[in-house]
Structure formats: structure tokens, C-alpha cells
Amino acid sequence: MDKLIIKGGVSLNGEIRIAGAKNSALPILAASLLTRDTVQIRNLPHLYDITTMLELLGCMGVEPIVDEKLSVEINSGTINSFSAPYELVKTMRASILVLGPLLACYGQAEVALPGGCAIGSRPVNLHISALESMGASIRVEDGYIKATVDGRLKGSHIFMDLVTVTGTENVMMAATLADGRTVIENAAREPEVVDLANCLIEMGARIEGQGTDTVIIDGVPELHGCSYSVMPDRIETGTYLIAAAATRGRVRVKDTRPDILDAVLAKLEQAGADIKVGKDWIELDMHGRRPRSVSLRTAPYPAFPTDMQAQFTALNAIAEGTGSITETVFENRFMHVHEMNRMGAAIRVEGNTVIVDGVEMLKGAPVMATDLRASASLIIAGLVSDNETSVDRIYHIDRGYECIEEKLQLLGAKIRRVPS
Ligand code: UD1
């Protein structure tokens, strides 16, 4: 297992390119199961989670072909199994995204029930009840969700009790091939849901309202192939901007989308960053100044994303003043706080809020990554430490950040990967 060694104290400076969005690429790969035609997916990020999804398709008998530009062509005509085994689901919860497509296209699916994880219990009850209301018979047995339907799923009026991103995506994919109209109320409005909807529309689906809280899908008898380019990753974008702000640096990120980062850019400006944007780039300049603390509250899009909470906690840790950060999406997403306190941060947890008293600088220490975004926050903490930090268990970071040490090196950071 590798670890990252970071020598802090360098202001990030330079330009990097942002990869395709992990959280769009995963449902779009799953959507390829909705047709027996070939689907070509471009701008896939080079990530461990993407490899896991390709492996999952592979164990169903589908053989994705990856070209040198990392575009992938998928033809699910060779499918011979409708099961997502526990070995893959336990490494990537987003495997649940094959449930809707398999059920809609093949009338059967078995997906291992994802367990809890480092950020909370994360049930999938809303995926199951929505598919049941569309006529599926579902039982949970031997740790698996076993779903079947006689003939086509039926359009249904669904109210989601909670805003769920993959839940909305699963139901939207299933509804594309259902008989009649499905209405999803209290749907997730995340840009990745919109990206998936746009890909499904390219495949012949009839969808309206994506990006609002009511998505309407009129089922069609079949979908066809298409070629689709995944949107840029807003969480990767935000992470590099926060790292630049924390280190008092100046960076330009290109091949990204400023229009889907309003909540994050507003907080960076409050922290003292000078921000300029173009159609597909963002430039952040701290003019060498120490950031100011910000207070924020996570919530579904368009509010501040939970996937950027840990990184802002790292920024606040060395900012001027006191900031409070409230997590409303996941029940236990503060594992990074204890590690940051071991690095000299002054953070206390009160219920679902952390109160951060900024200190001038952190102190390097060996720390352990507990989940994907927590890992990113510990790297940021390492970049603002006065000596050496080692971040262990970085397999988490490879799930969601493409070439993170190369990109940070390009920005001047002293970071290297070593076997632990
Ligand atoms: C997705 C993202 C993840 C992000 C999260 C919230 C992907 C692959 N992952 O995860 O990066 O952090 O959205 O923006 O896109 N819930 C239930 N029952 C359900 C479903 C969800 O109670 O059936 C709860 C969850 O426990 C959580 C909340 O709803 O508290 C939101 O979770 P959800 O939006 O479903 O997260 P994911 O789709 O798993």
C-alpha cells in the first residue's frame, strides 16, 4: 500500500487540466447496459473507481474496449450475468447504479447490498422502494438485493423522501425503458444527474426537468448507442482551488465548468481569493495573503457540496479567525478532524458542526486517510504544514483524484508517492 509524503510550506502556482467527473462517468458507464448498441464514452477520468465499474461490467460478460485516449466503447450485447458481486460492491458503493439499468433492460438484477462506510450508514432503501413502485419485485436475501420484473417496468409517480443522487440516477435510468411516464419529485439537481440525463437523451430517452427537483421521463421501447463526453469534475476543480487558497498561491484550472461551482467560488471569495473565470477555466489568486475563515453548511446542489466539506475544514484550520462548518448530508463525515488535530489544528466537533479556530501553520505528522474527500483534505493540510507529513491509506485518493501527485507537482508542491 502506497503513501504520500508531503513537504509543506510551498505556495501552489501554475496551471492544470481538470479530468472528467467521476460521479457522472460512473452512472454513464452503467447506462451503457440499457442498450445492446455500442456506447462510446469520452473524457473518462483515470481513476480506480472507473476501473472497478469496468471490471463490474466485465464480470457480467460485457467487454469494454479502452482506447489510448481513455475513451471506452461498451457493447452490452454479450451480457451473460446480471449480478454485481459483493467483492466489487464493497470497494465501490456506486456499483448500485447497475440495478436500475439491468432491471429495466433484462428484467432481473442481483446487487450486493452496500454496507455502511466511513461517512455513515448510507442505506439504499429509496432506490428499492422507487423501483418497487414501478412494478419490480425486490427482496433482500443473503446480503443481496434480488430484483425481477415481469415484462417492462411501469411508469410511476415517485416522491423521494430525501434528495439522493444515485437514487435519482437509478430510477431515471430504469424509467427510460418503462411503460409510460415516470415523475420523480424531490429529485437530486446535481450537475452529474443532468450529465447522465443528457447522455440518456443522446441514447434516445425522453427526459425533461433534469436539473430541477421534478424530473419527467416518458419510457421508450428501446435505446440506441451514442458517443458522449463526460463533463468536467467540479469536486476535483474545487479541491485544487482550495489547495491554492490555503497555500496563499495562484493557480489556473482549465477544461472545467465555473457555472456549476457558484457555492464554492463564493466561499473562496469570502476567504479572500481573487477569482476570475472564463467559459472553461478558473483562476484563483491569493496575492500571497493568508485566507480568512469561512462558515458554511453542506446541502444538496445547488448548495455547498458535502464532497468539499473536508477540504474547507483544512483551509479553515490555517485561516485567520474562527469558522463553523455544518454537515447536513452525511451523519459521520468528520473523521479527518481528528487527524488534523494531530497536526496541530484547533478543531472541535459539536454534533454535526465543526468549529475551527485557525492557527498560523500546521505541523507535519503521519496521518491516515479514511475516505476519499478526507484524504484530499489531509493532503491540503500537509501542504500547509511546517515540515513533513505522510498520508497513509491513499488508495482512497486514487479512487477519485487522477494523478494527484503529478498535478500537485506541476503546481510546485513537494509531494511524492512511496510504498509504505
Ligand atoms: C452521491 C455521490 C457522493 C456524494 C453524495 C452526496 C456518486 C457516485 N456519489 O452519493 O460523492 O457525496 O451523492 O452529494 O454520485 N439516503 C437514504 N436512503 C437512500 C439513499 C440515500 O437514506 O436510499 C441518504 C444517505 O444516507 C445520505 C443522503 O441520503 O445521508 C444523500 O445520499 P445520496 O445522495 O444518495 O449519496 P450517494 O448517491 O450515495
GROMACS .gro file of C-alpha atoms and ligand atoms in nm:
model
  459
    1MET     CA    1   0.000   0.000   0.000
    2ASP     CA    2   0.145   0.338  -0.101
    3LYS     CA    3   0.162   0.657   0.098
    4LEU     CA    4   0.219   1.019   0.007
    5ILE     CA    5   0.500   1.223   0.158
    6ILE     CA    6   0.445   1.598   0.154
    7LYS     CA    7   0.690   1.873   0.248
    8GLY     CA    8   0.472   2.172   0.328
    9GLY     CA    9   0.528   2.542   0.303
   10VAL     CA   10   0.519   2.595  -0.076
   11SER     CA   11   0.259   2.827  -0.235
   12LEU     CA   12   0.095   2.648  -0.528
   13ASN     CA   13   0.147   2.825  -0.857
   14GLY     CA   14   0.070   2.721  -1.214
   15GLU     CA   15  -0.190   2.566  -1.441
   16ILE     CA   16  -0.352   2.220  -1.455
   17ARG     CA   17  -0.622   2.045  -1.652
   18ILE     CA   18  -0.931   1.903  -1.482
   19ALA     CA   19  -1.040   1.547  -1.556
   20GLY     CA   20  -1.385   1.414  -1.641
   21ALA     CA   21  -1.626   1.387  -1.347
   22LYS     CA   22  -1.613   1.058  -1.157
   23ASN     CA   23  -1.972   1.097  -1.039
   24SER     CA   24  -2.101   1.140  -1.396
   25ALA     CA   25  -1.877   0.880  -1.552
   26LEU     CA   26  -1.997   0.605  -1.316
   27PRO     CA   27  -2.372   0.633  -1.392
   28ILE     CA   28  -2.299   0.688  -1.763
   29LEU     CA   29  -2.097   0.364  -1.771
   30ALA     CA   30  -2.391   0.188  -1.601
   31ALA     CA   31  -2.630   0.343  -1.856
   32SER     CA   32  -2.449   0.154  -2.134
   33LEU     CA   33  -2.637  -0.155  -2.004
   34LEU     CA   34  -2.963  -0.001  -2.130
   35THR     CA   35  -2.888  -0.081  -2.496
   36ARG     CA   36  -2.728  -0.360  -2.695
   37ASP     CA   37  -2.581  -0.100  -2.932
   38THR     CA   38  -2.231   0.037  -2.877
   39VAL     CA   39  -2.196   0.335  -2.644
   40GLN     CA   40  -1.874   0.534  -2.667
   41ILE     CA   41  -1.783   0.735  -2.357
   42ARG     CA   42  -1.516   1.006  -2.383
   43ASN     CA   43  -1.328   1.214  -2.125
   44LEU     CA   44  -1.334   0.934  -1.868
   45PRO     CA   45  -1.112   1.012  -1.570
   46HIS     CA   46  -0.823   0.776  -1.500
   47LEU     CA   47  -0.942   0.653  -1.160
   48TYR     CA   48  -0.965   0.339  -0.956
   49ASP     CA   49  -1.347   0.369  -0.929
   50ILE     CA   50  -1.373   0.376  -1.309
   51THR     CA   51  -1.162   0.061  -1.332
   52THR     CA   52  -1.390  -0.102  -1.075
   53MET     CA   53  -1.700  -0.015  -1.280
   54LEU     CA   54  -1.535  -0.154  -1.597
   55GLU     CA   55  -1.446  -0.467  -1.400
   56LEU     CA   56  -1.807  -0.495  -1.285
   57LEU     CA   57  -1.928  -0.477  -1.647
   58GLY     CA   58  -1.660  -0.734  -1.734
   59CYS     CA   59  -1.784  -0.984  -1.478
   60MET     CA   60  -2.131  -0.960  -1.634
   61GLY     CA   61  -1.983  -1.071  -1.967
   62VAL     CA   62  -1.961  -0.722  -2.118
   63GLU     CA   63  -1.615  -0.638  -2.252
   64PRO     CA   64  -1.542  -0.265  -2.259
   65ILE     CA   65  -1.274  -0.162  -2.509
   66VAL     CA   66  -1.050   0.120  -2.388
   67ASP     CA   67  -0.850   0.318  -2.648
   68GLU     CA   68  -0.528   0.513  -2.598
   69LYS     CA   69  -0.719   0.837  -2.525
   70LEU     CA   70  -0.907   0.656  -2.247
   71SER     CA   71  -1.234   0.662  -2.439
   72VAL     CA   72  -1.423   0.343  -2.381
   73GLU     CA   73  -1.659   0.157  -2.612
   74ILE     CA   74  -1.915  -0.066  -2.448
   75ASN     CA   75  -2.141  -0.312  -2.619
   76SER     CA   76  -2.352  -0.500  -2.370
   77GLY     CA   77  -2.480  -0.749  -2.631
   78THR     CA   78  -2.258  -1.019  -2.479
   79ILE     CA   79  -2.404  -0.987  -2.128
   80ASN     CA   80  -2.447  -1.327  -1.958
   81SER     CA   81  -2.482  -1.243  -1.588
   82PHE     CA   82  -2.697  -0.989  -1.409
   83SER     CA   83  -2.516  -0.980  -1.080
   84ALA     CA   84  -2.291  -0.727  -0.903
   85PRO     CA   85  -2.087  -0.933  -0.656
   86TYR     CA   86  -2.003  -0.823  -0.302
   87GLU     CA   87  -1.627  -0.819  -0.377
   88LEU     CA   88  -1.681  -0.523  -0.612
   89VAL     CA   89  -1.969  -0.351  -0.432
   90LYS     CA   90  -1.773  -0.336  -0.108
   91THR     CA   91  -1.493  -0.142  -0.280
   92MET     CA   92  -1.735   0.090  -0.460
   93ARG     CA   93  -2.087   0.167  -0.340
   94ALA     CA   94  -2.172   0.326  -0.677
   95SER     CA   95  -2.199  -0.032  -0.811
   96ILE     CA   96  -2.565   0.004  -0.704
   97LEU     CA   97  -2.605   0.208  -1.026
   98VAL     CA   98  -2.633  -0.111  -1.234
   99LEU     CA   99  -2.956  -0.209  -1.052
  100GLY     CA  100  -3.192   0.019  -1.247
  101PRO     CA  101  -3.046  -0.047  -1.594
  102LEU     CA  102  -3.030  -0.428  -1.551
  103LEU     CA  103  -3.386  -0.444  -1.423
  104ALA     CA  104  -3.523  -0.217  -1.697
  105CYS     CA  105  -3.341  -0.387  -1.984
  106TYR     CA  106  -3.320  -0.751  -1.874
  107GLY     CA  107  -3.596  -0.782  -1.612
  108GLN     CA  108  -3.356  -0.911  -1.346
  109ALA     CA  109  -3.069  -0.792  -1.127
  110GLU     CA  110  -2.879  -0.904  -0.820
  111VAL     CA  111  -2.666  -0.644  -0.650
  112ALA     CA  112  -2.484  -0.696  -0.323
  113LEU     CA  113  -2.631  -0.470  -0.056
  114PRO     CA  114  -2.374  -0.196   0.010
  115GLY     CA  115  -2.276  -0.182   0.376
  116GLY     CA  116  -2.205   0.124   0.588
  117CYS     CA  117  -1.888   0.317   0.518
  118ALA     CA  118  -1.652   0.567   0.678
  119ILE     CA  119  -1.902   0.851   0.640
  120GLY     CA  120  -2.219   0.689   0.771
  121SER     CA  121  -2.471   0.409   0.726
  122ARG     CA  122  -2.577   0.513   0.371
  123PRO     CA  123  -2.884   0.296   0.306
  124VAL     CA  124  -3.035   0.238  -0.042
  125ASN     CA  125  -3.396   0.200   0.072
  126LEU     CA  126  -3.515   0.481  -0.156
  127HIS     CA  127  -3.370   0.313  -0.467
  128ILE     CA  128  -3.555  -0.005  -0.372
  129SER     CA  129  -3.894   0.148  -0.288
  130ALA     CA  130  -3.895   0.359  -0.607
  131LEU     CA  131  -3.822   0.055  -0.827
  132GLU     CA  132  -4.092  -0.142  -0.640
  133SER     CA  133  -4.343   0.132  -0.716
  134MET     CA  134  -4.251   0.077  -1.084
  135GLY     CA  135  -4.361  -0.286  -1.059
  136ALA     CA  136  -4.035  -0.461  -0.960
  137SER     CA  137  -4.041  -0.748  -0.707
  138ILE     CA  138  -3.749  -0.697  -0.477
  139ARG     CA  139  -3.625  -0.899  -0.183
  140VAL     CA  140  -3.313  -0.862   0.020
  141GLU     CA  141  -3.163  -1.205   0.081
  142ASP     CA  142  -2.816  -1.338   0.169
  143GLY     CA  143  -2.676  -0.984   0.159
  144TYR     CA  144  -2.806  -0.926  -0.196
  145ILE     CA  145  -3.079  -0.709  -0.344
  146LYS     CA  146  -3.262  -0.953  -0.574
  147ALA     CA  147  -3.492  -0.779  -0.819
  148THR     CA  148  -3.712  -0.906  -1.101
  149VAL     CA  149  -3.992  -0.770  -1.315
  150ASP     CA  150  -4.238  -0.943  -1.546
  151GLY     CA  151  -4.221  -0.762  -1.880
  152ARG     CA  152  -4.149  -0.388  -1.865
  153LEU     CA  153  -4.132  -0.169  -1.558
  154LYS     CA  154  -4.427   0.068  -1.534
  155GLY     CA  155  -4.410   0.445  -1.515
  156SER     CA  156  -4.485   0.573  -1.166
  157HIS     CA  157  -4.517   0.893  -0.964
  158ILE     CA  158  -4.233   0.886  -0.713
  159PHE     CA  159  -4.165   1.122  -0.426
  160MET     CA  160  -3.813   1.083  -0.288
  161ASP     CA  161  -3.819   1.130   0.093
  162LEU     CA  162  -3.461   1.255   0.080
  163VAL     CA  163  -3.263   1.405  -0.204
  164THR     CA  164  -3.048   1.116  -0.326
  165VAL     CA  165  -2.808   1.148  -0.617
  166THR     CA  166  -2.754   0.784  -0.715
  167GLY     CA  167  -3.117   0.708  -0.619
  168THR     CA  168  -3.241   0.968  -0.869
  169GLU     CA  169  -2.997   0.832  -1.130
  170ASN     CA  170  -3.101   0.469  -1.080
  171VAL     CA  171  -3.471   0.550  -1.113
  172MET     CA  172  -3.414   0.784  -1.409
  173MET     CA  173  -3.222   0.511  -1.595
  174ALA     CA  174  -3.486   0.248  -1.515
  175ALA     CA  175  -3.767   0.481  -1.624
  176THR     CA  176  -3.619   0.537  -1.972
  177LEU     CA  177  -3.737   0.188  -2.077
  178ALA     CA  178  -4.052   0.171  -1.862
  179ASP     CA  179  -4.404   0.160  -1.998
  180GLY     CA  180  -4.548   0.511  -1.958
  181ARG     CA  181  -4.448   0.825  -1.768
  182THR     CA  182  -4.239   0.839  -1.452
  183VAL     CA  183  -4.228   1.156  -1.245
  184ILE     CA  184  -3.953   1.186  -0.983
  185GLU     CA  185  -4.029   1.455  -0.726
  186ASN     CA  186  -3.767   1.588  -0.484
  187ALA     CA  187  -3.512   1.467  -0.739
  188ALA     CA  188  -3.144   1.547  -0.700
  189ARG     CA  189  -3.046   1.855  -0.905
  190GLU     CA  190  -2.672   1.778  -0.913
  191PRO     CA  191  -2.495   1.859  -1.245
  192GLU     CA  192  -2.394   1.492  -1.268
  193VAL     CA  193  -2.765   1.396  -1.279
  194VAL     CA  194  -2.805   1.643  -1.567
  195ASP     CA  195  -2.499   1.497  -1.744
  196LEU     CA  196  -2.644   1.147  -1.717
  197ALA     CA  197  -2.983   1.272  -1.843
  198ASN     CA  198  -2.813   1.437  -2.141
  199CYS     CA  199  -2.633   1.113  -2.225
  200LEU     CA  200  -2.959   0.915  -2.195
  201ILE     CA  201  -3.129   1.167  -2.426
  202GLU     CA  202  -2.846   1.110  -2.679
  203MET     CA  203  -2.935   0.740  -2.649
  204GLY     CA  204  -3.296   0.816  -2.742
  205ALA     CA  205  -3.453   0.863  -2.396
  206ARG     CA  206  -3.730   1.119  -2.340
  207ILE     CA  207  -3.645   1.317  -2.027
  208GLU     CA  208  -3.745   1.665  -1.912
  209GLY     CA  209  -3.677   1.867  -1.599
  210GLN     CA  210  -3.325   1.741  -1.531
  211GLY     CA  211  -3.153   1.995  -1.309
  212THR     CA  212  -3.483   2.079  -1.134
  213ASP     CA  213  -3.645   1.889  -0.847
  214THR     CA  214  -3.904   1.730  -1.077
  215VAL     CA  215  -3.773   1.502  -1.350
  216ILE     CA  216  -4.021   1.358  -1.600
  217ILE     CA  217  -3.931   1.052  -1.805
  218ASP     CA  218  -4.150   0.909  -2.081
  219GLY     CA  219  -4.045   0.548  -2.136
  220VAL     CA  220  -3.950   0.428  -2.485
  221PRO     CA  221  -3.932   0.065  -2.606
  222GLU     CA  222  -3.557   0.078  -2.665
  223LEU     CA  223  -3.250   0.299  -2.654
  224HIS     CA  224  -2.964   0.313  -2.903
  225GLY     CA  225  -2.589   0.375  -2.899
  226CYS     CA  226  -2.422   0.716  -2.886
  227SER     CA  227  -2.090   0.887  -2.830
  228TYR     CA  228  -2.082   1.106  -2.519
  229SER     CA  229  -1.817   1.318  -2.348
  230VAL     CA  230  -1.830   1.327  -1.966
  231MET     CA  231  -1.848   1.674  -1.807
  232PRO     CA  232  -1.554   1.810  -1.600
  233ASP     CA  233  -1.517   1.716  -1.234
  234ARG     CA  234  -1.636   2.003  -1.013
  235ILE     CA  235  -1.505   1.840  -0.694
  236GLU     CA  236  -1.156   1.795  -0.837
  237THR     CA  237  -1.172   2.157  -0.957
  238GLY     CA  238  -1.273   2.284  -0.614
  239THR     CA  239  -1.011   2.075  -0.437
  240TYR     CA  240  -0.721   2.232  -0.634
  241LEU     CA  241  -0.866   2.581  -0.586
  242ILE     CA  242  -0.892   2.527  -0.210
  243ALA     CA  243  -0.536   2.389  -0.200
  244ALA     CA  244  -0.416   2.702  -0.382
  245ALA     CA  245  -0.608   2.930  -0.144
  246ALA     CA  246  -0.476   2.751   0.165
  247THR     CA  247  -0.115   2.784   0.043
  248ARG     CA  248  -0.162   3.154  -0.047
  249GLY     CA  249  -0.096   3.065  -0.410
  250ARG     CA  250  -0.216   3.140  -0.761
  251VAL     CA  251  -0.350   2.871  -0.996
  252ARG     CA  252  -0.544   2.840  -1.315
  253VAL     CA  253  -0.756   2.529  -1.372
  254LYS     CA  254  -0.866   2.464  -1.729
  255ASP     CA  255  -1.115   2.230  -1.901
  256THR     CA  256  -1.359   2.288  -1.617
  257ARG     CA  257  -1.704   2.449  -1.565
  258PRO     CA  258  -1.723   2.759  -1.342
  259ASP     CA  259  -2.103   2.772  -1.385
  260ILE     CA  260  -2.154   2.466  -1.161
  261LEU     CA  261  -1.926   2.589  -0.882
  262ASP     CA  262  -2.112   2.900  -0.763
  263ALA     CA  263  -2.140   2.799  -0.395
  264VAL     CA  264  -1.773   2.700  -0.376
  265LEU     CA  265  -1.638   3.005  -0.560
  266ALA     CA  266  -1.846   3.235  -0.335
  267LYS     CA  267  -1.685   3.079  -0.025
  268LEU     CA  268  -1.336   3.109  -0.175
  269GLU     CA  269  -1.401   3.478  -0.241
  270GLN     CA  270  -1.515   3.520   0.121
  271ALA     CA  271  -1.186   3.356   0.221
  272GLY     CA  272  -1.005   3.639   0.039
  273ALA     CA  273  -0.937   3.484  -0.301
  274ASP     CA  274  -0.938   3.694  -0.614
  275ILE     CA  275  -1.125   3.482  -0.871
  276LYS     CA  276  -1.153   3.524  -1.247
  277VAL     CA  277  -1.349   3.288  -1.470
  278GLY     CA  278  -1.383   3.218  -1.840
  279LYS     CA  279  -1.607   2.970  -2.019
  280ASP     CA  280  -1.395   2.667  -1.924
  281TRP     CA  281  -1.133   2.800  -1.682
  282ILE     CA  282  -1.099   2.948  -1.335
  283GLU     CA  283  -0.809   3.148  -1.198
  284LEU     CA  284  -0.757   3.197  -0.825
  285ASP     CA  285  -0.504   3.436  -0.675
  286MET     CA  286  -0.448   3.493  -0.302
  287HIS     CA  287  -0.184   3.763  -0.371
  288GLY     CA  288   0.023   3.592  -0.101
  289ARG     CA  289  -0.236   3.663   0.170
  290ARG     CA  290  -0.342   3.428   0.449
  291PRO     CA  291  -0.702   3.309   0.392
  292ARG     CA  292  -0.985   3.424   0.621
  293SER     CA  293  -1.207   3.164   0.791
  294VAL     CA  294  -1.543   3.092   0.634
  295SER     CA  295  -1.859   2.936   0.774
  296LEU     CA  296  -2.073   2.706   0.565
  297ARG     CA  297  -2.340   2.440   0.565
  298THR     CA  298  -2.347   2.145   0.326
  299ALA     CA  299  -2.669   2.051   0.146
  300PRO     CA  300  -2.777   1.906  -0.190
  301TYR     CA  301  -2.695   2.107  -0.506
  302PRO     CA  302  -2.703   2.400  -0.569
  303ALA     CA  303  -2.598   2.448  -0.205
  304PHE     CA  304  -2.246   2.381  -0.082
  305PRO     CA  305  -2.138   2.020  -0.166
  306THR     CA  306  -2.062   1.771   0.111
  307ASP     CA  307  -1.778   1.640  -0.107
  308MET     CA  308  -1.593   1.970  -0.048
  309GLN     CA  309  -1.655   1.995   0.327
  310ALA     CA  310  -1.333   1.828   0.444
  311GLN     CA  311  -1.116   2.040   0.214
  312PHE     CA  312  -1.270   2.363   0.351
  313THR     CA  313  -1.208   2.235   0.704
  314ALA     CA  314  -0.836   2.214   0.610
  315LEU     CA  315  -0.850   2.569   0.473
  316ASN     CA  316  -1.014   2.698   0.792
  317ALA     CA  317  -0.753   2.515   1.001
  318ILE     CA  318  -0.487   2.766   0.893
  319ALA     CA  319  -0.714   3.065   0.819
  320GLU     CA  320  -0.744   3.386   1.016
  321GLY     CA  321  -1.035   3.372   1.262
  322THR     CA  322  -1.295   3.112   1.355
  323GLY     CA  323  -1.527   2.934   1.112
  324SER     CA  324  -1.803   2.679   1.160
  325ILE     CA  325  -1.886   2.404   0.915
  326THR     CA  326  -2.214   2.212   0.939
  327GLU     CA  327  -2.262   1.878   0.763
  328THR     CA  328  -2.625   1.801   0.681
  329VAL     CA  329  -2.593   1.530   0.414
  330PHE     CA  330  -2.398   1.251   0.587
  331GLU     CA  331  -2.416   1.156   0.953
  332ASN     CA  332  -2.046   1.097   1.025
  333ARG     CA  333  -1.821   1.285   0.791
  334PHE     CA  334  -1.564   1.433   1.030
  335MET     CA  335  -1.301   1.158   1.051
  336HIS     CA  336  -1.041   1.397   0.905
  337VAL     CA  337  -1.084   1.633   1.202
  338HIS     CA  338  -0.903   1.402   1.445
  339GLU     CA  339  -0.612   1.365   1.206
  340MET     CA  340  -0.591   1.742   1.151
  341ASN     CA  341  -0.588   1.800   1.527
  342ARG     CA  342  -0.290   1.563   1.544
  343MET     CA  343  -0.124   1.810   1.307
  344GLY     CA  344  -0.184   2.099   1.545
  345ALA     CA  345  -0.523   2.219   1.420
  346ALA     CA  346  -0.771   2.355   1.674
  347ILE     CA  347  -1.099   2.195   1.567
  348ARG     CA  348  -1.384   2.077   1.788
  349VAL     CA  349  -1.685   1.874   1.684
  350GLU     CA  350  -2.025   1.974   1.822
  351GLY     CA  351  -2.297   1.744   1.685
  352ASN     CA  352  -2.294   1.783   1.309
  353THR     CA  353  -2.087   2.103   1.321
  354VAL     CA  354  -1.715   2.162   1.348
  355ILE     CA  355  -1.580   2.484   1.494
  356VAL     CA  356  -1.237   2.567   1.360
  357ASP     CA  357  -1.005   2.819   1.525
  358GLY     CA  358  -0.745   2.898   1.261
  359VAL     CA  359  -0.378   2.858   1.355
  360GLU     CA  360  -0.084   3.016   1.171
  361MET     CA  361   0.057   2.686   1.044
  362LEU     CA  362   0.006   2.310   1.094
  363LYS     CA  363   0.278   2.067   1.197
  364GLY     CA  364   0.364   1.771   0.978
  365ALA     CA  365   0.269   1.427   1.117
  366PRO     CA  366   0.193   1.077   0.995
  367VAL     CA  367  -0.183   1.067   0.924
  368MET     CA  368  -0.429   0.816   0.789
  369ALA     CA  369  -0.683   0.872   0.511
  370THR     CA  370  -1.030   0.739   0.598
  371ASP     CA  371  -1.232   0.820   0.288
  372LEU     CA  372  -1.190   0.983  -0.049
  373ARG     CA  373  -1.252   1.350   0.032
  374ALA     CA  374  -1.094   1.321   0.378
  375SER     CA  375  -0.774   1.210   0.200
  376ALA     CA  376  -0.779   1.524  -0.013
  377SER     CA  377  -0.821   1.738   0.296
  378LEU     CA  378  -0.521   1.573   0.465
  379ILE     CA  379  -0.308   1.643   0.159
  380ILE     CA  380  -0.411   2.011   0.178
  381ALA     CA  381  -0.325   2.005   0.549
  382GLY     CA  382   0.016   1.858   0.459
  383LEU     CA  383   0.075   2.138   0.208
  384VAL     CA  384   0.030   2.397   0.484
  385SER     CA  385   0.247   2.220   0.744
  386ASP     CA  386   0.587   2.337   0.852
  387ASN     CA  387   0.763   2.006   0.787
  388GLU     CA  388   0.694   1.657   0.654
  389THR     CA  389   0.353   1.487   0.650
  390SER     CA  390   0.289   1.131   0.538
  391VAL     CA  391  -0.062   1.033   0.434
  392ASP     CA  392  -0.122   0.661   0.464
  393ARG     CA  393  -0.401   0.451   0.303
  394ILE     CA  394  -0.405   0.664  -0.011
  395TYR     CA  395  -0.591   0.401  -0.209
  396HIS     CA  396  -0.888   0.619  -0.113
  397ILE     CA  397  -0.744   0.914  -0.305
  398ASP     CA  398  -0.677   0.704  -0.616
  399ARG     CA  399  -1.049   0.622  -0.625
  400GLY     CA  400  -1.135   0.982  -0.705
  401TYR     CA  401  -0.834   1.200  -0.796
  402GLU     CA  402  -0.649   1.142  -1.123
  403CYS     CA  403  -0.267   1.166  -1.089
  404ILE     CA  404  -0.294   1.383  -0.781
  405GLU     CA  405   0.076   1.395  -0.701
  406GLU     CA  406   0.171   1.474  -1.063
  407LYS     CA  407  -0.084   1.757  -1.077
  408LEU     CA  408   0.032   1.900  -0.744
  409GLN     CA  409   0.397   1.870  -0.855
  410LEU     CA  410   0.306   2.070  -1.166
  411LEU     CA  411   0.185   2.342  -0.928
  412GLY     CA  412   0.516   2.332  -0.741
  413ALA     CA  413   0.421   2.113  -0.444
  414LYS     CA  414   0.682   1.888  -0.287
  415ILE     CA  415   0.494   1.561  -0.283
  416ARG     CA  416   0.595   1.208  -0.369
  417ARG     CA  417   0.445   0.860  -0.351
  418VAL     CA  418   0.634   0.588  -0.170
  419PRO     CA  419   0.550   0.228  -0.086
  420SER     CA  420   0.465   0.201   0.285
  421UD1     C1  421  -2.352   1.070  -0.424
  421UD1     C2  422  -2.208   1.089  -0.466
  421UD1     C3  423  -2.123   1.127  -0.345
  421UD1     C4  424  -2.182   1.246  -0.273
  421UD1     C5  425  -2.330   1.225  -0.242
  421UD1     C6  426  -2.398   1.348  -0.185
  421UD1     C7  427  -2.188   0.942  -0.656
  421UD1     C8  428  -2.130   0.818  -0.713
  421UD1     N1  429  -2.162   0.968  -0.527
  421UD1     O1  430  -2.355   0.961  -0.333
  421UD1     O2  431  -1.991   1.159  -0.391
  421UD1     O3  432  -2.114   1.267  -0.150
  421UD1     O4  433  -2.401   1.188  -0.362
  421UD1     O5  434  -2.384   1.456  -0.271
  421UD1     O6  435  -2.252   1.018  -0.725
  421UD1     N2  436  -3.005   0.806   0.164
  421UD1     C9  437  -3.100   0.727   0.228
  421UD1     N3  438  -3.162   0.629   0.154
  421UD1    C10  439  -3.134   0.605   0.023
  421UD1    C11  440  -3.038   0.687  -0.041
  421UD1    C12  441  -2.976   0.787   0.032
  421UD1     O7  442  -3.126   0.745   0.347
  421UD1     O8  443  -3.193   0.515  -0.037
  421UD1    C13  444  -2.936   0.915   0.241
  421UD1    C14  445  -2.786   0.890   0.254
  421UD1     O9  446  -2.754   0.805   0.363
  421UD1    C15  447  -2.733   1.032   0.273
  421UD1    C16  448  -2.829   1.116   0.184
  421UD1    O10  449  -2.944   1.034   0.164
  421UD1    O11  450  -2.748   1.072   0.407
  421UD1    C17  451  -2.772   1.153   0.049
  421UD1    O12  452  -2.709   1.042  -0.010
  421UD1     P1  453  -2.702   1.019  -0.168
  421UD1    O13  454  -2.732   1.147  -0.240
  421UD1    O14  455  -2.785   0.901  -0.202
  421UD1    O15  456  -2.549   0.982  -0.187
  421UD1     P2  457  -2.494   0.888  -0.299
  421UD1    O16  458  -2.582   0.894  -0.418
  421UD1    O17  459  -2.458   0.756  -0.242
   0.00000   0.00000   0.00000
